[in-house]
Coordinates of C-alpha atoms in Angstrom, one line a residue:
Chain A
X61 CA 16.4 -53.4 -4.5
X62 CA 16.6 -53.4 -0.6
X63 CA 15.5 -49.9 -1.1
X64 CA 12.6 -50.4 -2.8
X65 CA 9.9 -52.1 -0.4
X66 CA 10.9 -49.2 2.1
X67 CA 10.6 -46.4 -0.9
X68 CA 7.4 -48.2 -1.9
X69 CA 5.9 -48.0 1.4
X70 CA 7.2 -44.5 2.3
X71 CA 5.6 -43.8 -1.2
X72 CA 2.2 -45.2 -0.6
X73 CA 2.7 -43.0 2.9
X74 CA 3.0 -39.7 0.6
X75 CA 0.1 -40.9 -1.5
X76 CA -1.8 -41.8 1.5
X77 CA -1.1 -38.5 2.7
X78 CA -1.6 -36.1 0.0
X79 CA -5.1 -38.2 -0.7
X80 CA -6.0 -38.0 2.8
X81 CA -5.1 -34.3 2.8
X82 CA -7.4 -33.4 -0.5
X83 CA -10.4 -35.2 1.1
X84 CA -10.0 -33.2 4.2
X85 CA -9.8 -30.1 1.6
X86 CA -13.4 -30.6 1.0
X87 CA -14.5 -29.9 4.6
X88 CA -12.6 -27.2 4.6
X89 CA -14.1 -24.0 3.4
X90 CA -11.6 -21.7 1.6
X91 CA -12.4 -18.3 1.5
X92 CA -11.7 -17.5 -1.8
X93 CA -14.8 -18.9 -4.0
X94 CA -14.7 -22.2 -6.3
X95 CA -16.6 -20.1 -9.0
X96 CA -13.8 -17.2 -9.0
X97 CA -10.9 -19.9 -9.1
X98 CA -12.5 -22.0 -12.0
X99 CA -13.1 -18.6 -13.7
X100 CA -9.1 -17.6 -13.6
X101 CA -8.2 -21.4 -14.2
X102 CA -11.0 -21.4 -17.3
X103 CA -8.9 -18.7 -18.5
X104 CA -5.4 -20.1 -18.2
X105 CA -6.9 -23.5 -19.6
X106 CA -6.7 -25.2 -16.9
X107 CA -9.1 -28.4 -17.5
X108 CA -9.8 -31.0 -14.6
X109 CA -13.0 -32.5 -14.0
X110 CA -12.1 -32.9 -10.0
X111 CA -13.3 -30.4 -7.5
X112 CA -10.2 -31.5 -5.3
X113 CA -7.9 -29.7 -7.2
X114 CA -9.6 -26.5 -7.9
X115 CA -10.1 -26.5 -3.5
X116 CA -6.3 -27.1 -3.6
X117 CA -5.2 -24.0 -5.9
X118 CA -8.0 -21.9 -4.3
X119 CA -6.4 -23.1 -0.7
X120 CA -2.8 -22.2 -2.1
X121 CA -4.3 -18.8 -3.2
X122 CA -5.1 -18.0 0.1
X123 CA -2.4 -19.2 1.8
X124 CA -0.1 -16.9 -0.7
X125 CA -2.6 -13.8 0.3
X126 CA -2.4 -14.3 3.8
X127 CA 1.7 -14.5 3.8
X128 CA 1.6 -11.0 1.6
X129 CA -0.7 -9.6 4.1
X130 CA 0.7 -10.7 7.3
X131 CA 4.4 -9.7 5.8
X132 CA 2.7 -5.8 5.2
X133 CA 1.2 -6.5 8.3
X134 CA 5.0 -6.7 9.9
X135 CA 5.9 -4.0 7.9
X136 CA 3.1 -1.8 9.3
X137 CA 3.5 -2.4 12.5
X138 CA 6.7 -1.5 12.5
X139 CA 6.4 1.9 11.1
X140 CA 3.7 2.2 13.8
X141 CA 6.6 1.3 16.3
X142 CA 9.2 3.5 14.9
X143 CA 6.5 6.3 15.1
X144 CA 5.6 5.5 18.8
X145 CA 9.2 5.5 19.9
X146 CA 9.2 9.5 19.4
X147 CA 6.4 10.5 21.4
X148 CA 5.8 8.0 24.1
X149 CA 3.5 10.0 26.3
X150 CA 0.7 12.1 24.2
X151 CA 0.2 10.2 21.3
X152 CA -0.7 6.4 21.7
X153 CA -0.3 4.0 18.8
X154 CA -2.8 4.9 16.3
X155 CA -5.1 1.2 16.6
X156 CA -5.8 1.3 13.2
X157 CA -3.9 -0.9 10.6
X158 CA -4.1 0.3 7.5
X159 CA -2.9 -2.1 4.1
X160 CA -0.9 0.8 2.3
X161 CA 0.7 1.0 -0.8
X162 CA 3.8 1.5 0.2
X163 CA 3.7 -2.1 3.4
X164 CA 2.5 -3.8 0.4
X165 CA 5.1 -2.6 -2.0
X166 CA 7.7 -3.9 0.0
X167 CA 6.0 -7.5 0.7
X168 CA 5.4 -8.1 -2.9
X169 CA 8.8 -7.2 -3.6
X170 CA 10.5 -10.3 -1.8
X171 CA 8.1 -12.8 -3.8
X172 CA 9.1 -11.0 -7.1
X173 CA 6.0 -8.6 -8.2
X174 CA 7.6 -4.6 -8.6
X175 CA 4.7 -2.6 -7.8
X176 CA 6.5 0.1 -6.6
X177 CA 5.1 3.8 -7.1
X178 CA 7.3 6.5 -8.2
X179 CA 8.1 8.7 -5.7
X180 CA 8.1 12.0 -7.7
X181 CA 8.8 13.1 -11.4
X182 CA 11.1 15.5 -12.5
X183 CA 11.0 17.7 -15.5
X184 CA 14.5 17.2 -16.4
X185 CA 17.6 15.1 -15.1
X186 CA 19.0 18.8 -13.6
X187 CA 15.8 19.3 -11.7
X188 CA 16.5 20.5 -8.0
X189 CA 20.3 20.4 -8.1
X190 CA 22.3 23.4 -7.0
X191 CA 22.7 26.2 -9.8
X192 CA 26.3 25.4 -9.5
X193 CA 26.6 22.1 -10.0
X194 CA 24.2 22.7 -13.2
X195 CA 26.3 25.0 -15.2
X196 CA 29.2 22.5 -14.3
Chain B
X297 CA 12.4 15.8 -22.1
X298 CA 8.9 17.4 -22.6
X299 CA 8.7 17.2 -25.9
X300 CA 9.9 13.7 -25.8
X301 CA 7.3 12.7 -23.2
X302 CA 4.2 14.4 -25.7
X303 CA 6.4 12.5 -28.5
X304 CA 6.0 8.6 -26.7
X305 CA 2.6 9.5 -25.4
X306 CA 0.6 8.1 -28.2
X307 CA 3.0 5.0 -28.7
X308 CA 2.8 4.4 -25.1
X309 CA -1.1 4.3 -25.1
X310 CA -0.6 2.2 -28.2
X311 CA 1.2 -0.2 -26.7
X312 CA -0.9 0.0 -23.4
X313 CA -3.8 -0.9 -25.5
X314 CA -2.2 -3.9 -27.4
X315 CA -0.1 -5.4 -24.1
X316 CA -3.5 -5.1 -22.4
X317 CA -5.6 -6.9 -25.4
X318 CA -3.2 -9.7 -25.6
X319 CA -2.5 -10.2 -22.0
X320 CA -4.3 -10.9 -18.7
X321 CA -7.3 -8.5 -18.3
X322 CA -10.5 -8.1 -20.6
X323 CA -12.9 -5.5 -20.5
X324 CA -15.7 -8.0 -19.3
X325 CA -13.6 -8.8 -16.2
X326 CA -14.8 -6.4 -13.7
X327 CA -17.8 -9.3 -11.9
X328 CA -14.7 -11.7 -11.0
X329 CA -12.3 -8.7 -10.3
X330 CA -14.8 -7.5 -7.4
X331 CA -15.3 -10.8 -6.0
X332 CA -11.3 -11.1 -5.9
X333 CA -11.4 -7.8 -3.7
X334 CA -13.9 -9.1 -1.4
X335 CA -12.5 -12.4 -1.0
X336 CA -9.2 -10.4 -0.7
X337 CA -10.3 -8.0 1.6
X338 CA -11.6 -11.1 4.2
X339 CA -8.5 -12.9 4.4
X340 CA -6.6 -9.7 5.2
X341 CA -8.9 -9.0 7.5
X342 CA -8.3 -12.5 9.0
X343 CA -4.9 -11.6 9.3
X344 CA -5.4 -8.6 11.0
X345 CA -6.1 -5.9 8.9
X346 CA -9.0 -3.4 10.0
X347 CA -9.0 -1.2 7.0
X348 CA -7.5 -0.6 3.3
X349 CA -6.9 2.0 1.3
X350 CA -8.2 1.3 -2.7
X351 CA -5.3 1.1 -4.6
X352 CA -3.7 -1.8 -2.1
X353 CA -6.5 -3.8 -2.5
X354 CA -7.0 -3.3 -6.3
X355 CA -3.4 -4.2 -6.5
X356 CA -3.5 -7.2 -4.3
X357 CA -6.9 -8.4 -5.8
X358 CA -5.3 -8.2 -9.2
X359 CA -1.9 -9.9 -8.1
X360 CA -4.4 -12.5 -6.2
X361 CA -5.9 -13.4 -9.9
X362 CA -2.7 -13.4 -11.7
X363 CA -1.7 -16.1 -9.0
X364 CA -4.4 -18.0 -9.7
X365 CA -4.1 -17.7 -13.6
X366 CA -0.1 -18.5 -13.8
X367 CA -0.9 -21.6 -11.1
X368 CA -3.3 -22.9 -13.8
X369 CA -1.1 -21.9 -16.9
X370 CA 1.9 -23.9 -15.8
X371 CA -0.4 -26.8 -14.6
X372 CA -1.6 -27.1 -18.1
X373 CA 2.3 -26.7 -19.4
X374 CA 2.8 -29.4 -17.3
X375 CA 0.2 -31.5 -18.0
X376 CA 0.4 -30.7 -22.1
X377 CA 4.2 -31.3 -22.0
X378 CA 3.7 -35.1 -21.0
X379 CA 0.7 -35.5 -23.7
X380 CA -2.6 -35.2 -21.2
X381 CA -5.3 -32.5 -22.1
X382 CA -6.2 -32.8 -18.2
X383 CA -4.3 -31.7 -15.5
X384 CA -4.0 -33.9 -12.4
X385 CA -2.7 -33.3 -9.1
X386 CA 1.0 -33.3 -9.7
X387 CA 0.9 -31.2 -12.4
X388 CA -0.5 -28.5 -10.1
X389 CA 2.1 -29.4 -7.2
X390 CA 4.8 -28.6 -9.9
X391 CA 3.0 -24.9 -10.4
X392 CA 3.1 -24.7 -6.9
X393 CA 7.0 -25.2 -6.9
X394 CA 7.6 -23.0 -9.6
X395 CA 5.9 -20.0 -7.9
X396 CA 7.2 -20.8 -4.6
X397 CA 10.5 -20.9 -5.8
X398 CA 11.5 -17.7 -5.6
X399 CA 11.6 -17.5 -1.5
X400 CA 12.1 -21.4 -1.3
X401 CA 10.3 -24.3 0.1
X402 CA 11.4 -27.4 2.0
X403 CA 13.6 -29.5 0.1
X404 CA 13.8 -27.6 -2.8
X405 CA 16.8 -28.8 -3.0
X406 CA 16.3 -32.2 -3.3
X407 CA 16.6 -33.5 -6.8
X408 CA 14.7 -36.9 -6.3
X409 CA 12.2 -36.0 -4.3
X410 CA 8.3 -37.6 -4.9
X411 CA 6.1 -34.4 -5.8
X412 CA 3.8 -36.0 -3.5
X413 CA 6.0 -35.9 -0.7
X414 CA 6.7 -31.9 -2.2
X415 CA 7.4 -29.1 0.9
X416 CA 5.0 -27.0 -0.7
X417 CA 2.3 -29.3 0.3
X418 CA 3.2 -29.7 4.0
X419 CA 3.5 -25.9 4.3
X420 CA -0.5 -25.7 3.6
X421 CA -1.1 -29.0 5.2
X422 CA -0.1 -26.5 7.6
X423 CA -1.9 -23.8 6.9
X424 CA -4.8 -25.5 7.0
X425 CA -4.4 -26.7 10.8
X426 CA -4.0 -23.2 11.5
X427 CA -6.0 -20.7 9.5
X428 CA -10.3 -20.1 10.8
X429 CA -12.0 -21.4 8.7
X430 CA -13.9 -18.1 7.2
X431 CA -16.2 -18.6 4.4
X432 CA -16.8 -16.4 1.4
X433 CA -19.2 -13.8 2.6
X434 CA -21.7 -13.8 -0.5
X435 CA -23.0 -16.6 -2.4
X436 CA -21.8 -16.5 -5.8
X437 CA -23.4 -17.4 -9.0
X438 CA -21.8 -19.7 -11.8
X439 CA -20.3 -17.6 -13.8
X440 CA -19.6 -16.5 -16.7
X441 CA -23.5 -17.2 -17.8
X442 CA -23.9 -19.1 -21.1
X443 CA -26.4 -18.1 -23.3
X444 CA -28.5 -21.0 -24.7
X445 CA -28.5 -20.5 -28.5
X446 CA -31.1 -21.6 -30.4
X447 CA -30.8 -23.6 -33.5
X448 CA -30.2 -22.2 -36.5
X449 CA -32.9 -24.3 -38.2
X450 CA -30.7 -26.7 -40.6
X451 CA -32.2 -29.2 -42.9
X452 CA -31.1 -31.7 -40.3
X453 CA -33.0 -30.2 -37.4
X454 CA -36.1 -29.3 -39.2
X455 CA -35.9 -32.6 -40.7
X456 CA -36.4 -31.4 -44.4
X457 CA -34.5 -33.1 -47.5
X458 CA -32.3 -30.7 -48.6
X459 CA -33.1 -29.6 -52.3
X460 CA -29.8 -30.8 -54.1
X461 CA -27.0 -32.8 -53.4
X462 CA -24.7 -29.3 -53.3
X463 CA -26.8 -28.1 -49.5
X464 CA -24.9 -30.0 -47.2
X465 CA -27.5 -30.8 -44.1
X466 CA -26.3 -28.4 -41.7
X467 CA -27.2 -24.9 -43.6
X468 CA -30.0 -23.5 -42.8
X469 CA -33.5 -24.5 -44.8
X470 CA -34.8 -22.0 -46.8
X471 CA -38.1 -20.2 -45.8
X472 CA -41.4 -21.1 -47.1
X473 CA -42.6 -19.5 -50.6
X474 CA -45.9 -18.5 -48.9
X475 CA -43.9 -15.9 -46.7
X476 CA -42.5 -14.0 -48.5
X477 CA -45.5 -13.6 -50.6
X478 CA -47.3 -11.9 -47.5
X479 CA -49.1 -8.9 -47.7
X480 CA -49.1 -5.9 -46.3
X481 CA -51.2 -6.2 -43.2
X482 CA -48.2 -5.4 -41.1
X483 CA -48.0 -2.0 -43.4
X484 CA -49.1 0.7 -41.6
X485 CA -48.2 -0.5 -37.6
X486 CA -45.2 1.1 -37.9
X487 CA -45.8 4.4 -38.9
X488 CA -47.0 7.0 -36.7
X489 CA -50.8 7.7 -37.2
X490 CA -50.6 11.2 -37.8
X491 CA -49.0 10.7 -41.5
X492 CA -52.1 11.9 -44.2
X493 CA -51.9 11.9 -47.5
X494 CA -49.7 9.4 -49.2
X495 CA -49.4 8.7 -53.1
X496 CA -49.8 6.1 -54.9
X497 CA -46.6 5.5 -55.9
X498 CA -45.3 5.5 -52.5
X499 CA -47.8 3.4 -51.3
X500 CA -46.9 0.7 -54.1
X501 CA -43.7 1.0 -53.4
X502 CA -44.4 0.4 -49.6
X503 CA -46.2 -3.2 -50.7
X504 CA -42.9 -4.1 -52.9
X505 CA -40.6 -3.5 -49.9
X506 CA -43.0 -5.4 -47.3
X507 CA -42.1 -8.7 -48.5
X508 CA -38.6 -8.6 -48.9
X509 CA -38.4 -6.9 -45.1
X510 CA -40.9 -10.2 -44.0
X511 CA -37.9 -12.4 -45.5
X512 CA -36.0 -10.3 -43.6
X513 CA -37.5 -10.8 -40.7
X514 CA -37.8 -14.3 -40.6
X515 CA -34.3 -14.9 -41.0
X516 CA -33.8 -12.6 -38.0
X517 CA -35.7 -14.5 -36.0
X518 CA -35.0 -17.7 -37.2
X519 CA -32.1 -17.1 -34.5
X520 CA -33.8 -16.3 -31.9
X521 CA -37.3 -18.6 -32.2
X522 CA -37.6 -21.9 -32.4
X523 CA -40.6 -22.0 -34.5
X524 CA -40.1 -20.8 -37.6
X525 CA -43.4 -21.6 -39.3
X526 CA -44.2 -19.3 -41.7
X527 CA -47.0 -17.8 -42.4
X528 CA -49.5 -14.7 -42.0
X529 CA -49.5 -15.1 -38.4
X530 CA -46.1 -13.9 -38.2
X531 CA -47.4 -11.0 -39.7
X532 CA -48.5 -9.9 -36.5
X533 CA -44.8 -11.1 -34.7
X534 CA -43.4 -9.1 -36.8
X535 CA -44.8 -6.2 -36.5
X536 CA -44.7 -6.8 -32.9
X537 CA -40.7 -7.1 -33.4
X538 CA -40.4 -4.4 -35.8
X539 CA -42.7 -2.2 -33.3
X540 CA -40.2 -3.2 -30.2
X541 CA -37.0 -2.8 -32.5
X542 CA -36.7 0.5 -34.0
X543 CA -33.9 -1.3 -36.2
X544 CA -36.2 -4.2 -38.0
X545 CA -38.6 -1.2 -38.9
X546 CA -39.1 -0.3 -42.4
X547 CA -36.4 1.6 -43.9
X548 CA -37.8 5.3 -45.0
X549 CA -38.8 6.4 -48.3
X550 CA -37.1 9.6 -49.8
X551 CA -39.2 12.7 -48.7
X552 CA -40.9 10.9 -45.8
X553 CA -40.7 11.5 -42.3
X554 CA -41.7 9.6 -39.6
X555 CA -40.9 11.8 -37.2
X556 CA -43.3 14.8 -36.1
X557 CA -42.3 18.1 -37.6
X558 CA -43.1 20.3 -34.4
X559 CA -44.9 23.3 -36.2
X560 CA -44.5 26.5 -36.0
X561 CA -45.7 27.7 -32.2
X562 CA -48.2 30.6 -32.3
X563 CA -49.2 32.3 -29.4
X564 CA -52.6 31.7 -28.5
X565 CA -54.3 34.8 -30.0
X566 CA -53.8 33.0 -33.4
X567 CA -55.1 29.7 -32.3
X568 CA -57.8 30.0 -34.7
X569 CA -55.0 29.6 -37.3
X570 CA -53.4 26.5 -35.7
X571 CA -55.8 24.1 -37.4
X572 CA -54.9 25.8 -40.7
X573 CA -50.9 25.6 -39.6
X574 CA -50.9 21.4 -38.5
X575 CA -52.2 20.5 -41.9
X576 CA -49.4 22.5 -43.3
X577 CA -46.5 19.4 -42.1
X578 CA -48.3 16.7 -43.3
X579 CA -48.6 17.8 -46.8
X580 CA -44.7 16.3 -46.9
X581 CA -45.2 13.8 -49.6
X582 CA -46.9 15.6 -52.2
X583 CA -45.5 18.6 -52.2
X584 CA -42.3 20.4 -52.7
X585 CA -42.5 23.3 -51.7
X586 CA -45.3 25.1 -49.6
X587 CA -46.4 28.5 -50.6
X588 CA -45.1 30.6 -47.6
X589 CA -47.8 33.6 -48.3
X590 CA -50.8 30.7 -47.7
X591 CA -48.9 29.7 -44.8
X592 CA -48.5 32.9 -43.1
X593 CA -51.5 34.8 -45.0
X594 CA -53.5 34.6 -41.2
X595 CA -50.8 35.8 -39.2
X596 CA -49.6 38.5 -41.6
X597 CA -53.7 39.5 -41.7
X598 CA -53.7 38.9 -38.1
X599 CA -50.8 41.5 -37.3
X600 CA -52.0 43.8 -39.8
X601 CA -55.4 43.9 -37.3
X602 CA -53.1 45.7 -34.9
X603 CA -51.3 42.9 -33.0
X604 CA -48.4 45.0 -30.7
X605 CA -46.2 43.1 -28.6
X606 CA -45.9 39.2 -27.9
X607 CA -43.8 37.7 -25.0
X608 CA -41.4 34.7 -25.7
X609 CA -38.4 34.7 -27.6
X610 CA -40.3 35.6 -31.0
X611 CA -40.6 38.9 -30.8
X612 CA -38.5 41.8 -29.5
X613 CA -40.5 45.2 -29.9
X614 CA -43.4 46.7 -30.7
X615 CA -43.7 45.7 -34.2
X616 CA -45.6 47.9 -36.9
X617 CA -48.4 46.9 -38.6
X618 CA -46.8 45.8 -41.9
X619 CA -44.4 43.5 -40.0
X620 CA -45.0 39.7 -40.2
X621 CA -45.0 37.5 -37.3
X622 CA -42.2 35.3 -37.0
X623 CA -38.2 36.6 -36.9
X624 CA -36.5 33.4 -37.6
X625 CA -33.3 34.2 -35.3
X626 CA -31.4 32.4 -36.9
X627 CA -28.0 34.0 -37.6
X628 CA -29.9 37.2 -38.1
X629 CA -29.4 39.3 -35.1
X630 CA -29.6 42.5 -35.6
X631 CA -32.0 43.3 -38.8
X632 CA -28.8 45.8 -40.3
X633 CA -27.6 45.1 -44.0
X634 CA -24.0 44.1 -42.8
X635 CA -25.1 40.9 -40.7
X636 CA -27.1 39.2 -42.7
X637 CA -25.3 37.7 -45.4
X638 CA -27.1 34.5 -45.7
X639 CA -30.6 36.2 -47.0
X640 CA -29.0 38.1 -49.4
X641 CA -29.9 36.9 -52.4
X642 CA -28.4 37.9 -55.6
X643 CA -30.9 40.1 -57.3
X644 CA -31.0 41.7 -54.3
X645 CA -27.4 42.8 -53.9
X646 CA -27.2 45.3 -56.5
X647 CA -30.2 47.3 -54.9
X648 CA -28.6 47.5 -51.4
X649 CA -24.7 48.5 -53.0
X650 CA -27.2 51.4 -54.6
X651 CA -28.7 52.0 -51.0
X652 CA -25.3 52.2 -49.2
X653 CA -24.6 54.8 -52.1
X654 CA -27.6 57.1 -52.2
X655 CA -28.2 60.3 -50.3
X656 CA -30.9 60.2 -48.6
X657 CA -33.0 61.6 -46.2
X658 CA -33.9 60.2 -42.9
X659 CA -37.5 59.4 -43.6
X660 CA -36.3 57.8 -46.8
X661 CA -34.4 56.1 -44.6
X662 CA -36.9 54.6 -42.6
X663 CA -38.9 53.8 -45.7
X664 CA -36.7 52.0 -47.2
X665 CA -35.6 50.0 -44.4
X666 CA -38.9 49.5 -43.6
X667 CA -38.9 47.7 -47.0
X668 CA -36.1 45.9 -46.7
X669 CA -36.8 44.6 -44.0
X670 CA -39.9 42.7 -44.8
X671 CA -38.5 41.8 -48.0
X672 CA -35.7 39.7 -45.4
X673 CA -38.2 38.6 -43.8
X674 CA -40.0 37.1 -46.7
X675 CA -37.0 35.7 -47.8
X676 CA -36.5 34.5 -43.9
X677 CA -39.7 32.9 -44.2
X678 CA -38.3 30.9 -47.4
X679 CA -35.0 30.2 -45.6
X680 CA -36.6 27.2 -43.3
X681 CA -38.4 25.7 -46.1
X682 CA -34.6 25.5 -47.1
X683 CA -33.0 24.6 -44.5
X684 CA -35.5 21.4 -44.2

């Protein structure tokens, strides 16, 4: 019971809060559009009359993009780095960053979406091992 | 393994087609798929990006709008599972959870935490504070677009008394008597002018057909207008409509043609006989079959006045005298007895097996392939009245 003023309290503070935060959502801006985000939600039958919520799941979209992309980002500029390491003097970091398959590949991978490309395809199992080891 | 892979091909691409049917994208969803890749392509270029190749940011714009559509699927799971058709905010924060849950939030751990109080939410409370603010960089239309449908004119919205107790109020009213009684001043509108002669039958049959195709009409429209008076001012709608839409005109009769029959294509020295040759076409109605001597009588008398060469694709020598005009080239070729088995006809036959077995000399020869071949090309003459 002694708990519950100071739970109550800390509760209204979270309500407080998260209200506070989705009015705030409206002055921000995201920069995925309202129209695509109601489209997708439409679709998964999503219904909600307020306009908070759909500024909140298109704000969590593009905080999920922006974690993929910096994450390929990393990944990038660390190949770029690798690459640089070799020739130091002639060649100077190439300044463009590309989003490739392959950075992107790898950042999807830790939040659980395999879009991973296959690297070649072989005719058979046998394909490009030594005769030898074949007729064994 | 080859055969194997030709083997699963077909199943594969059946399955493709049903996993992709029953699952996330539809044909019609290319508008909000390139607005995903734009809005995409800004925030990684917020992040840092300069430049992308395609496939990256096909694959992330698609990932992007699976996000969005699992967010909203669980949000209604959530919301359905505690007996609300509306989602509210906490049903969302729990989506949230259950897609961050694979690399973890703050206090995921914590089994009696407040969803308000969730980690998920401070990390973009976050966010927020840090990302620019960069706005979408066209102005997007509501979308999809929904077509306002007309009525379909029910008793109820026309305000009529349905005629039995059986025709519930929201069918359709029937149409007026008086149009489908109308006559046949839309008739002719839709034919092309240069038709002549028509019988009598046909034309009779024409005026049956014209009311049943007004009835037609109307219920057509009845769709699409709200005004669905009836009367012999739609005449003029409809043939309006049926002019616009090739598929509300009047259905053909047997041996008509509404399309011009491009005649034959003389060269200009027998332009005298093109008058004689346009009235040949129309005569479609009437007649079966058009005697092909009347038809070419000019040309024949023409060539016979010592007509040589022609350039085109007609002709390819110097012709003699006795030669008609026109070489139909159609699988003809070469005018020798071998290649032309279409315009043998059967009386024929036995006189050419006789040829191939005769003796003869070489201007017998001649002669009689001289012969031959107009009698093939007589018999080529017939062969398009055929072939129509």
């Amino acid at each position: 019971m002694s708990h519950n003023p100071q739970s109550s309290d800390g509760k209204h503070d979270d309500d407080s809060t998260l209200s506070d935060f989705l009015a705030s959502l409206m002055d921000y801006t995201p920069t995925i559009p309202d129209e695509l985000v109601e489209q997708y939600l439409a679709k998964s039958g999503f219904q909600c009359p307020d306009v908070r919520l759909i500024r909140l799941v298109a704000v969590a979209t593009q905080k999920f993009v922006a974690e993929v992309a910096s994450d390929a980002l990393q990944h990038c500029k660390a190949r770029q780095d690798a690459v640089v390491k070799d020739k130091r003097d002639k060649q100077q970091r190439d300044k463009r960053l590309i989003l490739t398959m392959d950075d992107l590949s790898k950042s999807l991978r830790e939040y659980g979406v395999n879009v991973k490309h296959q690297e070649y395809f072989a005719d058979s199992p046998s394909t490009g091992i030594d005769p030898a080891s074949r007729e064994e | 393994m080859k055969d194997g892979g030709l083997e699963n091909k077909k199943e594969l691409e059946n399955s493709k087609k049903q996993s992709k049917s029953s699952k996330f994208r539809s044909k019609n969803d290319d508008f909000s798929l390139a607005i995903a890749k734009v809005a995409v392509a800004q925030v990684c270029e917020s992040v840092g990006f300069q430049s992308f190749q395609d496939s990256a940011l096909e694959t992330l714009s698609d990932v992007t709008a699976r996000y969005i559509y699992t967010l909203g699927k669980s949000a209604t799971l959530s919301a359905n599972l505690t007996g609300r058709l509306e989602s509210n905010v906490f049903d969302v924060i729990q989506g949230l959870e259950e897609l961050e849950s694979g690399l973890g939030f703050a206090d995921a751990s914590d089994v009696n935490r407040c969803l308000a109080n969730s980690g998920v939410i401070r990390d973009i409370v976050h966010f927020v504070g840090d990302a620019a603010d960069v706005p979408f960089a066209y102005d997007v239309p509501r979308f999809p677009v929904v077509k306002e449908r007309e009525g379909m004119g029910s008793f109820w919205e026309k305000g009529e008394e349905p005629h039995g107790e059986h025709l519930p109020s929201w069918l359709p009213a029937f149409p007026d008597p008086e149009s489908c009684a109308t006559q046949s001043t839309v008739g002719n509108g839709t034919m092309s002018g240069s038709n002549g002669v028509k019988t009598g039958l046909v034309g009779v049959e024409r005026k049956i057909e014209r009311p049943l195709l007004n009835c037609q009409k109307q219920f057509a429209r009845n769709g699409n207008l709200r005004d669905s008076s009836c009367g012999a001012g739609d005449s003029a709608k409809a043939r309006e409509a049926s002019n616009s839409n090739p598929y509300l005109a009047a259905p053909l009769q047997f041996r008509e043609k509404e399309v011009d029959v491009s005649p034959v294509v003389l060269p200009t020295k027998l332009s005298n006989e093109v008058v004689l040759r346009d009235s040949v076409p129309e005569n479609h109605s009437g007649e079966d079959q058009v005697s092909v001597l009347e038809t070419f009588a000019p040309a024949i008398e023409a060539m016979k006045s010592g007509l040589c060469e022609y350039d085109g694709s007609r002709q390819k020598n110097v012709l003699y005298n006795q030669r008609p005009t026109v070489h139909f080239k159609i699988g003809i070729g070469k005018k020798s007895l071998n290649t032309a088995p279409y315009f043998v006809s059967k009386n024929k036959d036995i006189h050419k097996i006789a040829y191939w077995f005769e003796n003869s000399n070489e201007k017998d020869d001649r002669k009689r392939r001289a012969e031959i071949f107009s009698e093939e090309s007589m018999e080529c003459s017939h062969e398009p009245e055929r072939m129509k």
